[in-house]
Short mmCIF file of C-alpha atoms and ligand atoms in Angstrom, two decimals:
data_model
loop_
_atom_site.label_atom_id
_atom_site.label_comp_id
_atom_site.label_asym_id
_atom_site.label_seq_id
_atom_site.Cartn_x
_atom_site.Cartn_y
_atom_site.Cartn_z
CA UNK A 1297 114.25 52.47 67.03
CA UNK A 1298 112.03 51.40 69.59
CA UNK A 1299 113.88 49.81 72.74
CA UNK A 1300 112.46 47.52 75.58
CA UNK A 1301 111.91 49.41 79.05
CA UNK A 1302 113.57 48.31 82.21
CA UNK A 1303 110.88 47.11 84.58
CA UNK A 1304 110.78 49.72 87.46
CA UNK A 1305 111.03 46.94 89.98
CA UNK A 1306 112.27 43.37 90.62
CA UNK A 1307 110.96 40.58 88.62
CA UNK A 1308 110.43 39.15 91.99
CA UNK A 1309 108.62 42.61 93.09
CA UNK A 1310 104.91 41.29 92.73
CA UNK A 1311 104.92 37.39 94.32
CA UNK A 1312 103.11 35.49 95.36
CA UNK A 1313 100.37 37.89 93.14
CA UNK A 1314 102.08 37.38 90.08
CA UNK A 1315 105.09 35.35 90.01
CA UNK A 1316 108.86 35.90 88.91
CA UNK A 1317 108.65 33.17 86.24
CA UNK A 1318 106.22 34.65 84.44
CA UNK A 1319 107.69 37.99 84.81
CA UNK A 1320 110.77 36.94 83.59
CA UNK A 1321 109.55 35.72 80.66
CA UNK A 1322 106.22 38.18 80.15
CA UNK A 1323 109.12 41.42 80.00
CA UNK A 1324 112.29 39.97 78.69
CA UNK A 1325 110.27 37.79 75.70
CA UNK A 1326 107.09 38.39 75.04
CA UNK A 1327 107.52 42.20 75.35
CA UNK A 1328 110.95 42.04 73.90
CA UNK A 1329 109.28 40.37 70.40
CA UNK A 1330 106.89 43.37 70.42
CA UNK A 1331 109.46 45.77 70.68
CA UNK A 1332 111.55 43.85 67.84
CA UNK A 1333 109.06 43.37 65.44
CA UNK A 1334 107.55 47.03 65.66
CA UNK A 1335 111.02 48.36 64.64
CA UNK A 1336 111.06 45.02 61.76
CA UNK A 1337 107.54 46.57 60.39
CA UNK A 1338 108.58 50.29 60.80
CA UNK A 1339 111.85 49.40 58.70
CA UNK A 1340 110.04 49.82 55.51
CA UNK A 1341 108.25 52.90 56.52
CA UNK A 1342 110.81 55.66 56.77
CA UNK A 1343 107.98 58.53 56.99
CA UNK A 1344 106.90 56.98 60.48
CA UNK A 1345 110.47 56.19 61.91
CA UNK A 1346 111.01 58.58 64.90
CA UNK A 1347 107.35 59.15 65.92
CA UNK A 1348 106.25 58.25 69.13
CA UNK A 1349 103.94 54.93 69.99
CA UNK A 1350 100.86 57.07 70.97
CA UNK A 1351 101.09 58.83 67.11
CA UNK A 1352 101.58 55.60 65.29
CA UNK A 1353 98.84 54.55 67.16
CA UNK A 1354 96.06 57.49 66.71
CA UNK A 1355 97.24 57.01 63.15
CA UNK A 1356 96.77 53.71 61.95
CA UNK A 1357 94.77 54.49 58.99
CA UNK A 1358 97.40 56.65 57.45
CA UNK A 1359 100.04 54.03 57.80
CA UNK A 1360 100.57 52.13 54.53
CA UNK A 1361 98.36 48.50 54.55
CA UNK A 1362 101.87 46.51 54.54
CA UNK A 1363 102.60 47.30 57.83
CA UNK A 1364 99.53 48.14 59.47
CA UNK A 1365 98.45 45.21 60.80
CA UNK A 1366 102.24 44.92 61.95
CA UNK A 1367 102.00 48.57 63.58
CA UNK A 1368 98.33 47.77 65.35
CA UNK A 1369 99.48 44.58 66.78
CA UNK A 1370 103.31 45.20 67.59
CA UNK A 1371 103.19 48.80 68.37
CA UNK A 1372 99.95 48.35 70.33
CA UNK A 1373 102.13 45.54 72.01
CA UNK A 1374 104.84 47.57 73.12
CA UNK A 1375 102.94 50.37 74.21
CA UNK A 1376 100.41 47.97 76.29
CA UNK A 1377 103.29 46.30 78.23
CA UNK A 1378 104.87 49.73 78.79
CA UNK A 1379 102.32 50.81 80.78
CA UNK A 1380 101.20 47.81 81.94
CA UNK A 1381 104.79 47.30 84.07
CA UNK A 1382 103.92 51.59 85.18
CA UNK A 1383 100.80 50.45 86.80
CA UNK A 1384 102.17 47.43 89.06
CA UNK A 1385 103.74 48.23 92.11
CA UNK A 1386 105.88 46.49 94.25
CA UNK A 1387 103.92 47.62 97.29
CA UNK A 1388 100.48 45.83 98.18
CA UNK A 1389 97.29 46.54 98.66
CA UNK A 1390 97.66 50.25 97.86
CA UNK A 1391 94.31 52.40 97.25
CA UNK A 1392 93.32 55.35 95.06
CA UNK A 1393 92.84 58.64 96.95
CA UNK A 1394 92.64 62.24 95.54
CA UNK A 1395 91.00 63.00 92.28
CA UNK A 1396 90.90 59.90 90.99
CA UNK A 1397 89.16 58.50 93.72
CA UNK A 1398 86.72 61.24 93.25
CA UNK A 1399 86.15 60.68 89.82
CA UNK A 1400 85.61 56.38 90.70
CA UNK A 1401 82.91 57.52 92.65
CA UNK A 1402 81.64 59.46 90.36
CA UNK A 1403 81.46 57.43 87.45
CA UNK A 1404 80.69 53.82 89.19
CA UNK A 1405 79.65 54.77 92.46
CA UNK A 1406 81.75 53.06 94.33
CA UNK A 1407 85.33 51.32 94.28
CA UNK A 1408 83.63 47.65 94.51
CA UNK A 1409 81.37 48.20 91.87
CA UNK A 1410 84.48 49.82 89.98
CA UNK A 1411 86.10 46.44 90.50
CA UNK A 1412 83.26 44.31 89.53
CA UNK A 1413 82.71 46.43 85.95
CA UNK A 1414 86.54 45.48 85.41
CA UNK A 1415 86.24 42.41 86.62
CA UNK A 1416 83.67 41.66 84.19
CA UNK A 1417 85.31 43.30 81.15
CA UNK A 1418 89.14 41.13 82.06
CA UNK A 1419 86.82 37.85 82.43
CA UNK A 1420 84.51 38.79 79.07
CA UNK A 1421 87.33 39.33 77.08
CA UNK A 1422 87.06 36.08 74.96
CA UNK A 1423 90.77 34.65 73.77
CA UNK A 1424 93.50 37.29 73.94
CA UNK A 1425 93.28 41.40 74.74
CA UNK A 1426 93.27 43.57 77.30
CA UNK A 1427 90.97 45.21 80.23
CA UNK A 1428 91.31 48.78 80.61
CA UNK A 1429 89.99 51.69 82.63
CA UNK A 1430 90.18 54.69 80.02
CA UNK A 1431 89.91 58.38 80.07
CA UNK A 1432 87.41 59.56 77.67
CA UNK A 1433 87.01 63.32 75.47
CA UNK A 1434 84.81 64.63 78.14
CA UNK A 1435 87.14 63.23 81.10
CA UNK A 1436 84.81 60.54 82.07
CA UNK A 1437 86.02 57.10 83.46
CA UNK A 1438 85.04 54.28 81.62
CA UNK A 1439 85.93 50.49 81.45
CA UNK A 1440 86.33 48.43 78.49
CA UNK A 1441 88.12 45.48 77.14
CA UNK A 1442 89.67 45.08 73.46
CA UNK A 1443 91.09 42.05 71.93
CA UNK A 1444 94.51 41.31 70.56
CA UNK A 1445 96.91 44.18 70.78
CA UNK A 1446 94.70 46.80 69.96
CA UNK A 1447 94.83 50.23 71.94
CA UNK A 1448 92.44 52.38 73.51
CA UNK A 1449 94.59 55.54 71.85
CA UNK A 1450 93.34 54.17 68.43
CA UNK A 1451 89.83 55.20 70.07
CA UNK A 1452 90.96 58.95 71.54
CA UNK A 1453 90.81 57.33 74.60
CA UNK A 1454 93.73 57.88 76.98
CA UNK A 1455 93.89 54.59 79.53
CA UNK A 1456 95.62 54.64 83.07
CA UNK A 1457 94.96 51.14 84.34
CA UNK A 1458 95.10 48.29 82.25
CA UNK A 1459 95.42 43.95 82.99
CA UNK A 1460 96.61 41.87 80.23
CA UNK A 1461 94.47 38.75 80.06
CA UNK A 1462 96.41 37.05 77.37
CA UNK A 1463 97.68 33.66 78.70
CA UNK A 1464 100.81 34.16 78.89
CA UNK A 1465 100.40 36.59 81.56
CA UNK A 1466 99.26 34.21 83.93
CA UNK A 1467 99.22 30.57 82.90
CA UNK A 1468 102.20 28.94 84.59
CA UNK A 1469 100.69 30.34 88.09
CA UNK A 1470 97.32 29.91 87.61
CA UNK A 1471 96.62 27.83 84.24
CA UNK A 1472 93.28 28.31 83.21
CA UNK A 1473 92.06 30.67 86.23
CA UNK A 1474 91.79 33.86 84.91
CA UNK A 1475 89.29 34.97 87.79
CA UNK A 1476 91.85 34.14 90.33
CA UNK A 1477 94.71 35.88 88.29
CA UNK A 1478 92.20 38.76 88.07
CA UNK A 1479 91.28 38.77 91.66
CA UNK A 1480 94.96 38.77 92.82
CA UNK A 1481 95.75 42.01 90.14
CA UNK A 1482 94.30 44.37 92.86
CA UNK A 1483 96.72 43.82 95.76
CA UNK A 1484 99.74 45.24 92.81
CA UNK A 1485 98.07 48.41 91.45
CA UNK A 1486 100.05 50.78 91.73
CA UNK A 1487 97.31 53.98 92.41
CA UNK A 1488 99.74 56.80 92.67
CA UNK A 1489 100.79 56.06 88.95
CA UNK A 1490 97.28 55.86 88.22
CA UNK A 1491 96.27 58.45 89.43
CA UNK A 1492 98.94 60.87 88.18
CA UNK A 1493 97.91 59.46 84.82
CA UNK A 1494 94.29 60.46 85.94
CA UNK A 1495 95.82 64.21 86.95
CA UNK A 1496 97.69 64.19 83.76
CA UNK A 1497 94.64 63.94 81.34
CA UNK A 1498 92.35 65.84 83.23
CA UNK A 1499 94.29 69.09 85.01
MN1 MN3 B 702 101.41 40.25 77.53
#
């Protein structure tokens, strides 16, 4: 059974960037649902009870049609939020450094064009998904968004920074401004987590 992770901070942790209300409600419902209706659509599936999010989720193909859809979109919920709340930090304006900074460089050239490619993919998403920066088979950085639920680990692709761009991340603050809700994202990234995410893959 699948359970709903404690946010590592205060729901208040990340105003005025993103707000307590829609904190609140982002972890405690909208993540909660996820987490109960991937254990709803696992219940008939006894062969895939007790494996872990990132194996249901290489895996989909293999997991009988009557709960795939159910395992793409609630396990690819659960495991989206779960990092998602890793990657936000209660302190501001934080920057990468080490490796991973190295490796931004190397793939983008430079932070601010880093920014802008992510940028682009969180505003291009159309409707619901997900921007991420992902870790690909030959340890390159590389930015992309996906709709829906749906998880770079389907792909092989390992991601350590990721912005949901569903509404209800960010509509009571900022309605239908996405690009401001984008722009304010940067001053919570938590860098240390992403870049021991970064180490992680690629040591
Ligand atoms: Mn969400």
């Amino acid at each position: 059974m699948f359970t709903l992770p404690e946010l590592p901070y205060r729901y208040d942790a990340l105003e005025p960037y993103i707000d307590v209300q829609t904190m609140t409600l982002h972890h405690d419902k909208h993540h909660q649902t996820y987490v109960d209706k991937l254990n709803a659509a696992l219940e008939s599936q006894p062969d895939w009870q007790g494996k872990d999010l990132d194996e249901l989720l290489k895996n989909l193909d293999k997991i009988p049609e009557v709960s795939r859809a159910a395992v793409r979109n609630h396990g690819g919920g659960h495991a989206n939020h779960s990092l998602f709340w890793q990657i936000l930090s209660p302190e501001h304006d934080l920057k990468p450094d080490g490796a991973l900074d190295e490796a931004i460089i190397r793939d983008f050239r430079d932070m601010s064009s880093f920014q802008a490619a992510f940028t682009t993919a969180a505003m291009n998403q159309f409707g619901s998904g997900w921007a991420w920066l992902v870790v690909d088979q030959a340890k390159k950085l590389k930015v992309m968004a996906l709709p829906n639920q749906d998880s770079p680990v389907s792909q092989g692709l390992t991601p350590i920074l990721t912005l949901d761009v569903w509404e209800h991340a960010y509509y009571l603050k900022y309605q239908n401004r996405r690009n401001e809700y984008v722009e304010n994202f940067w001053h919570v990234v938590n860098w240390q987590e992403v870049g021991r995410r970064f180490e992680q893959v690629t040591a």
